[in-house]
Amino acid sequence: MKDRISWLRVPDEDEVPAEVREEIWEPVSEKLGFVPNVARIFALRPRHLVGWWRYYDELLRGESGLSRAQREMIAVAVSAANDCHY
Amino acid sequence: MRLLTKDAALADQIAADYSKAPIERRERAMLDFAVKVTRASQECTEADVEALRAAGWTDEDVMDITETAAMFNYTNRLANALGWVPNPEYHSLGR
């Protein structure tokens, strides 16, 4: 049995809409070599995933007075404060 | 951050205690605010914004700092509340 990655049901690949696979799963797995679990888990609510993904990408990688490394520093400090290991 | 800076040690140091990490003064001000937004957003005051401006951040930058802190509070809450487990690959990335 595969290890659980969420307490909720994780959608099967064939029930995930093409929009999610084409806009998120395919480009990210080309870059990283795998589909991050968050992109599988969040696909339970596909339109929420797409909306979140676009905002996340713009916020973390779009034009900003903060460098990408500085934005990642915030991610690390906030996640540590929340005791979140994802 | 490991991917971007290739600096796993710095990321670990920020996670453990950013006040001792070798970062710029304005980055420390940025993280002070991000952690306050995380732990006690209701206690944030205009003086906190002034401190960020004094450290050299523009209002647009302050917006980005706050949005980024809020974004990770959002994802951290989803992950903590629903038992999300990261891919094992993450632990080796950038190491």
Short mmCIF file of C-alpha atoms in Angstrom, two decimals:
data_model
loop_
_atom_site.label_atom_id
_atom_site.label_comp_id
_atom_site.label_asym_id
_atom_site.label_seq_id
_atom_site.Cartn_x
_atom_site.Cartn_y
_atom_site.Cartn_z
CA MET A 1 0.00 0.00 0.00
CA LYS A 2 1.18 3.52 -0.80
CA ASP A 3 1.98 5.77 2.14
CA ARG A 4 -0.81 8.19 2.95
CA ILE A 5 -0.18 11.81 2.00
CA SER A 6 -3.44 13.32 3.31
CA TRP A 7 -6.19 12.43 5.78
CA LEU A 8 -8.70 13.15 3.00
CA ARG A 9 -9.27 11.13 -0.16
CA VAL A 10 -6.59 11.81 -2.79
CA PRO A 11 -8.15 11.93 -6.29
CA ASP A 12 -7.14 9.30 -8.83
CA GLU A 13 -5.16 10.58 -11.78
CA ASP A 14 -7.97 9.84 -14.25
CA GLU A 15 -10.48 11.99 -12.38
CA VAL A 16 -8.24 15.07 -12.35
CA PRO A 17 -9.28 17.62 -15.02
CA ALA A 18 -6.99 18.24 -18.01
CA GLU A 19 -6.60 21.87 -16.90
CA VAL A 20 -4.84 20.72 -13.73
CA ARG A 21 -2.67 18.16 -15.50
CA GLU A 22 -1.64 20.50 -18.32
CA GLU A 23 -1.16 23.72 -16.38
CA ILE A 24 0.29 22.28 -13.17
CA TRP A 25 1.26 18.61 -13.08
CA GLU A 26 3.09 18.42 -16.42
CA PRO A 27 5.24 21.58 -16.23
CA VAL A 28 6.15 21.04 -12.58
CA SER A 29 7.07 17.39 -13.01
CA GLU A 30 9.22 18.34 -16.02
CA LYS A 31 11.05 20.79 -13.78
CA LEU A 32 11.31 18.77 -10.56
CA GLY A 33 11.05 15.22 -11.84
CA PHE A 34 7.94 14.51 -9.74
CA VAL A 35 4.48 15.91 -8.98
CA PRO A 36 4.51 17.54 -5.54
CA ASN A 37 2.02 15.92 -3.17
CA VAL A 38 0.30 19.28 -2.61
CA ALA A 39 -0.66 19.35 -6.32
CA ARG A 40 -2.20 15.85 -5.99
CA ILE A 41 -3.98 16.46 -2.69
CA PHE A 42 -5.33 19.91 -3.61
CA ALA A 43 -6.75 18.45 -6.87
CA LEU A 44 -9.69 17.28 -4.75
CA ARG A 45 -10.93 20.81 -5.46
CA PRO A 46 -9.48 21.41 -8.93
CA ARG A 47 -10.64 24.97 -9.52
CA HIS A 48 -9.39 26.03 -6.10
CA LEU A 49 -6.04 24.41 -6.91
CA VAL A 50 -5.73 26.29 -10.22
CA GLY A 51 -6.62 29.63 -8.62
CA TRP A 52 -4.23 29.08 -5.73
CA TRP A 53 -1.44 27.89 -8.00
CA ARG A 54 -1.58 31.03 -10.20
CA TYR A 55 -1.56 33.33 -7.19
CA TYR A 56 1.27 31.38 -5.48
CA ASP A 57 3.37 31.42 -8.66
CA GLU A 58 2.88 35.17 -9.17
CA LEU A 59 3.61 35.93 -5.51
CA LEU A 60 6.74 33.78 -5.25
CA ARG A 61 8.15 34.12 -8.76
CA GLY A 62 6.58 37.29 -10.23
CA GLU A 63 8.04 40.80 -10.33
CA SER A 64 8.73 42.14 -6.83
CA GLY A 65 11.05 44.37 -4.84
CA LEU A 66 11.92 41.22 -2.89
CA SER A 67 14.34 38.72 -4.40
CA ARG A 68 13.09 35.19 -4.82
CA ALA A 69 15.47 34.08 -2.08
CA GLN A 70 14.04 36.72 0.29
CA ARG A 71 10.51 35.46 -0.40
CA GLU A 72 11.71 31.93 0.34
CA MET A 73 13.19 33.19 3.63
CA ILE A 74 9.69 34.31 4.63
CA ALA A 75 8.36 30.85 3.70
CA VAL A 76 10.96 29.16 5.91
CA ALA A 77 10.49 31.51 8.90
CA VAL A 78 6.66 31.34 8.76
CA SER A 79 6.58 27.54 8.35
CA ALA A 80 8.97 27.16 11.30
CA ALA A 81 6.78 29.45 13.44
CA ASN A 82 3.76 27.30 12.52
CA ASP A 83 5.73 24.13 13.21
CA CYS A 84 4.80 22.98 9.71
CA HIS A 85 7.09 20.52 8.01
CA TYR A 86 5.40 20.31 4.64
CA MET B 1 15.00 28.31 -0.55
CA ARG B 2 17.44 25.48 -0.86
CA LEU B 3 16.69 25.51 -4.57
CA LEU B 4 17.16 29.23 -4.93
CA THR B 5 20.16 29.94 -2.77
CA LYS B 6 21.80 26.54 -2.79
CA ASP B 7 22.28 27.32 0.85
CA ALA B 8 20.74 24.60 2.97
CA ALA B 9 22.67 25.79 6.01
CA LEU B 10 21.12 29.27 5.82
CA ALA B 11 17.63 27.81 5.40
CA ASP B 12 18.16 25.58 8.45
CA GLN B 13 19.45 28.54 10.43
CA ILE B 14 16.44 30.67 9.53
CA ALA B 15 14.10 27.81 10.51
CA ALA B 16 15.88 27.26 13.83
CA ASP B 17 16.41 30.91 14.83
CA TYR B 18 16.57 33.60 12.16
CA SER B 19 17.79 36.17 14.69
CA LYS B 20 21.17 34.45 14.55
CA ALA B 21 21.27 33.94 10.78
CA PRO B 22 23.77 35.95 8.71
CA ILE B 23 21.23 38.11 6.87
CA GLU B 24 20.92 41.83 6.14
CA ARG B 25 19.29 44.22 8.61
CA ARG B 26 16.35 44.83 6.27
CA GLU B 27 15.85 41.08 5.87
CA ARG B 28 15.70 40.73 9.65
CA ALA B 29 13.03 43.47 9.76
CA MET B 30 11.17 41.59 7.00
CA LEU B 31 11.23 38.34 8.99
CA ASP B 32 10.33 40.06 12.29
CA PHE B 33 7.17 41.31 10.61
CA ALA B 34 6.40 38.01 8.84
CA VAL B 35 6.64 36.14 12.16
CA LYS B 36 4.47 38.73 13.92
CA VAL B 37 1.85 38.36 11.17
CA THR B 38 2.04 34.61 11.84
CA ARG B 39 1.93 34.61 15.64
CA ALA B 40 -0.15 37.68 16.46
CA SER B 41 -1.47 39.59 13.45
CA GLN B 42 -4.00 41.36 15.67
CA GLU B 43 -1.08 42.99 17.49
CA CYS B 44 0.42 44.54 14.35
CA THR B 45 0.41 48.33 14.39
CA GLU B 46 1.30 51.15 12.04
CA ALA B 47 4.62 51.35 13.90
CA ASP B 48 5.49 47.92 12.49
CA VAL B 49 4.96 49.28 8.98
CA GLU B 50 7.10 52.31 9.84
CA ALA B 51 9.87 49.97 10.97
CA LEU B 52 9.80 48.24 7.59
CA ARG B 53 9.93 51.58 5.77
CA ALA B 54 12.85 52.65 7.99
CA ALA B 55 14.63 49.44 7.02
CA GLY B 56 14.31 50.44 3.36
CA TRP B 57 11.20 48.62 2.14
CA THR B 58 8.64 50.40 -0.03
CA ASP B 59 4.90 50.12 0.54
CA GLU B 60 4.71 47.70 -2.42
CA ASP B 61 7.41 45.60 -0.74
CA VAL B 62 5.51 45.62 2.56
CA MET B 63 2.45 44.37 0.68
CA ASP B 64 4.52 41.55 -0.82
CA ILE B 65 6.04 40.65 2.56
CA THR B 66 2.59 40.51 4.16
CA GLU B 67 0.99 38.57 1.30
CA THR B 68 3.84 36.07 1.29
CA ALA B 69 3.59 35.57 5.05
CA ALA B 70 -0.19 35.15 4.73
CA MET B 71 0.22 32.69 1.83
CA PHE B 72 2.39 30.38 3.93
CA ASN B 73 0.07 30.71 6.90
CA TYR B 74 -2.69 29.55 4.56
CA THR B 75 -0.78 26.56 3.18
CA ASN B 76 0.66 25.65 6.59
CA ARG B 77 -2.84 25.56 8.05
CA LEU B 78 -4.13 23.33 5.26
CA ALA B 79 -1.14 21.00 5.64
CA ASN B 80 -1.29 20.85 9.45
CA ALA B 81 -5.08 20.51 9.60
CA LEU B 82 -5.40 17.79 6.92
CA GLY B 83 -2.30 15.68 7.53
CA TRP B 84 -0.47 16.58 4.32
CA VAL B 85 2.86 14.82 3.91
CA PRO B 86 5.56 16.25 1.62
CA ASN B 87 7.27 14.13 -1.03
CA PRO B 88 10.41 12.44 0.30
CA GLU B 89 12.26 14.02 -2.65
CA TYR B 90 12.00 17.47 -1.02
CA HIS B 91 14.42 16.49 1.69
CA SER B 92 17.20 15.86 -0.80
CA LEU B 93 16.53 18.82 -3.10
CA GLY B 94 19.32 21.35 -3.08
CA ARG B 95 21.30 19.41 -0.54
#
